[in-house]
CSV table of C-alpha atoms in Angstrom, one decimal:
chain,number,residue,atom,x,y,z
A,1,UNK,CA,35.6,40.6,23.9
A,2,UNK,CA,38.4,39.7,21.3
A,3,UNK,CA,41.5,40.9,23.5
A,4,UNK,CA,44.4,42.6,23.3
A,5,UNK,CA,46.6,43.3,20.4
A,6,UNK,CA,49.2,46.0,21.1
A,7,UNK,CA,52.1,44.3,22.1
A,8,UNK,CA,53.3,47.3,24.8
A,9,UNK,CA,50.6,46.8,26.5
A,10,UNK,CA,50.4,42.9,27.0
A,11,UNK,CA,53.6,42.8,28.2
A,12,UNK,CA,53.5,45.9,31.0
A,13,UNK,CA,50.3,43.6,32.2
A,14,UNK,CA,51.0,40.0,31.5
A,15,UNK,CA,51.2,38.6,35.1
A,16,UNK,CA,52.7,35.2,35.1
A,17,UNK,CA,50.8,32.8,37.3
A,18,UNK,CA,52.1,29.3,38.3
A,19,UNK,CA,49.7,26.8,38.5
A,20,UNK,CA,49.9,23.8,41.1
A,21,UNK,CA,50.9,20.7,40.1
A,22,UNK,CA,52.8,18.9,37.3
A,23,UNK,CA,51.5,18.3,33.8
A,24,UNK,CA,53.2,15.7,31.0
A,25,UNK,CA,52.6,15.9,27.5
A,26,UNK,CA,51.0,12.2,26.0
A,27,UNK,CA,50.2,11.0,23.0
A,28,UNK,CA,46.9,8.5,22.5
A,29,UNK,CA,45.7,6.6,19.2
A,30,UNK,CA,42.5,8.0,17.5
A,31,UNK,CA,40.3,5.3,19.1
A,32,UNK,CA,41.5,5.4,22.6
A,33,UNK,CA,38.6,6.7,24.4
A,34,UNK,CA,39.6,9.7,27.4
A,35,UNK,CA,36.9,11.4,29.6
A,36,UNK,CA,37.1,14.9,28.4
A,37,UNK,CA,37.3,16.0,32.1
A,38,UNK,CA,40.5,14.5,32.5
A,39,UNK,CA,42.3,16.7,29.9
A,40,UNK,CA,43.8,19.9,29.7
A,41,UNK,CA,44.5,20.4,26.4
A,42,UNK,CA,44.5,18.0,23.1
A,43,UNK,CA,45.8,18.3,19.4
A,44,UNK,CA,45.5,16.0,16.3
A,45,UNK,CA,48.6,14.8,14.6
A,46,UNK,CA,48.5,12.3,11.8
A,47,UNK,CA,50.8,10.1,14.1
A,48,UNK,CA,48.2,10.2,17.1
A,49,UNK,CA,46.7,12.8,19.7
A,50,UNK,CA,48.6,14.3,21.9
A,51,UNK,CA,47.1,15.0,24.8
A,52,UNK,CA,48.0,18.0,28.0
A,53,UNK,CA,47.2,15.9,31.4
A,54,UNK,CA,48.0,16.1,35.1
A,55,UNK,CA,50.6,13.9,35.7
A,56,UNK,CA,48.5,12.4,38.8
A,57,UNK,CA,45.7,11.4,35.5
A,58,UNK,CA,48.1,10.1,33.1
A,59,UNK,CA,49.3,8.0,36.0
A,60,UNK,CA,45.9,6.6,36.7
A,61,UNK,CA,45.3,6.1,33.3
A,62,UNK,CA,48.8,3.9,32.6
A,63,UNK,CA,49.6,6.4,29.6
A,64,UNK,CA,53.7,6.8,29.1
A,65,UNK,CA,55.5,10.7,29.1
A,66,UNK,CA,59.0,11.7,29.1
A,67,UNK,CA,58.4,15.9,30.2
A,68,UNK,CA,57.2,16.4,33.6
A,69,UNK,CA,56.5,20.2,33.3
A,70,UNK,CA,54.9,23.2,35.2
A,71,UNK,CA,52.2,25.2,33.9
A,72,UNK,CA,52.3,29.2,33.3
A,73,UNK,CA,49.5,31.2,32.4
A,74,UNK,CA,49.8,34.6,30.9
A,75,UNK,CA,47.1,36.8,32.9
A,76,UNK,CA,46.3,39.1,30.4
A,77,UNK,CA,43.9,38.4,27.6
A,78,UNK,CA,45.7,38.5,24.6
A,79,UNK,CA,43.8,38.5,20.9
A,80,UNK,CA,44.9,35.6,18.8
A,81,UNK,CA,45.6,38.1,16.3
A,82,UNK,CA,48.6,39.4,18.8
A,83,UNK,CA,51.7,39.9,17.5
A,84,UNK,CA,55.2,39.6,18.9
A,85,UNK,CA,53.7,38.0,22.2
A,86,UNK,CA,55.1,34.6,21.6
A,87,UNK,CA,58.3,35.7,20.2
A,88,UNK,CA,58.8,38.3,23.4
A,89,UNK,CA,58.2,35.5,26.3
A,90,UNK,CA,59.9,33.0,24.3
A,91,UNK,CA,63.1,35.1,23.6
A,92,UNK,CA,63.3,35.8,27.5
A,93,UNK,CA,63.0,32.3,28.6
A,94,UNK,CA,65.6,31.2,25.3
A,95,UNK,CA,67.9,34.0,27.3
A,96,UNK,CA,67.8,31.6,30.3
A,97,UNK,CA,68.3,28.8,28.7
A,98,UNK,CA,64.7,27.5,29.3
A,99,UNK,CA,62.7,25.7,27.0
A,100,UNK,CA,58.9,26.1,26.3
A,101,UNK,CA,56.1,24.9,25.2
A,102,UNK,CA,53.3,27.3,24.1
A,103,UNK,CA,49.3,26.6,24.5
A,104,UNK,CA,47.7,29.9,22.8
A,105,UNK,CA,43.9,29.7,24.1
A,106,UNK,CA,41.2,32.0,23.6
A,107,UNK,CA,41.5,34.3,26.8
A,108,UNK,CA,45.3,33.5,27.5
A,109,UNK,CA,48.6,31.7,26.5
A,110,UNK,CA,50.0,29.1,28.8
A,111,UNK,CA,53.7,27.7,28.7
A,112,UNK,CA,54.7,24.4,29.4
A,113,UNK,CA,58.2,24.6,31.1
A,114,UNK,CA,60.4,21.7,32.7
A,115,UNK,CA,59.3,21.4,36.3
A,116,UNK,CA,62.7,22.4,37.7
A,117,UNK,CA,63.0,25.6,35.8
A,118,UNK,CA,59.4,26.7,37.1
A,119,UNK,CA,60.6,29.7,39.1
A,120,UNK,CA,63.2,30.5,37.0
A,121,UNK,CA,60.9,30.7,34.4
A,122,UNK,CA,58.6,32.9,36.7
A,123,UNK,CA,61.8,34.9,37.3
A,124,UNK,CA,62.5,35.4,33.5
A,125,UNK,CA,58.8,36.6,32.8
A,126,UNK,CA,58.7,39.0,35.6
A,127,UNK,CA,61.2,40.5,34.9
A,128,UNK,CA,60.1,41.1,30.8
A,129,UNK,CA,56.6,42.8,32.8
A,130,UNK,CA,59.3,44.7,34.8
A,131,UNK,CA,61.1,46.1,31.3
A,132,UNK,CA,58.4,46.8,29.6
């Protein structure tokens, strides 16, 4: 199943969903060994990994953030060959004055907004489903 492309049609049935919880943005040295359970996402940078955890885990494991954020996910499985996607959901939230940051996975995208913005983020996005 390789998703959706048509960019109509992902936003008339992209249903935001807030996830529980509060997630922070951390960065690691190569070497520093983290259970693989314990993270959300990852990426390699030259300058170290940054790494997509709960904030209750990066607690327990003494790691430093600055972003306490909420988690979105994009119900609708987009194609990674989508186009316009991104640019539509980021515009909206831009409109608001929110800030995001974007995960795009294999079934869906996930956005990383501040915590306190969480439902007006929700608001923004529902409302893009709405217009479209």
């Amino acid at each position: 199943m390789s998703g959706i492309t048509d960019l109509s049609e992902l936003l008339k049935n992209m249903t935001p969903q807030l996830q529980d919880g509060e997630y922070v943005f951390c960065t690691v040295p190569d070497n520093q060994a983290i259970d693989i359970k314990d993270i959300l996402g990852s990426f390699r940078e030259e300058e170290g990994i940054t790494l997509i955890l709960s904030r209750e885990t990066a607690d327990r494991l003494q790691l430093s953030y600055t972003y306490i954020a909420a988690w979105i996910t994009l119900k609708v499985h987009s194609s990674l060959s989508a186009v316009g996607l991104t640019a539509a959901f980021s515009a909206a939230l831009g409109r608001e004055g929110i800030s995001c940051n974007v995960v795009a996975a294999f079934y869906h995208d996930h956005i990383f907004v501040a915590k306190k913005e969480a439902g007006r983020a929700m608001d923004a996005l529902k409302q893009l489903t709405i217009n479209n």
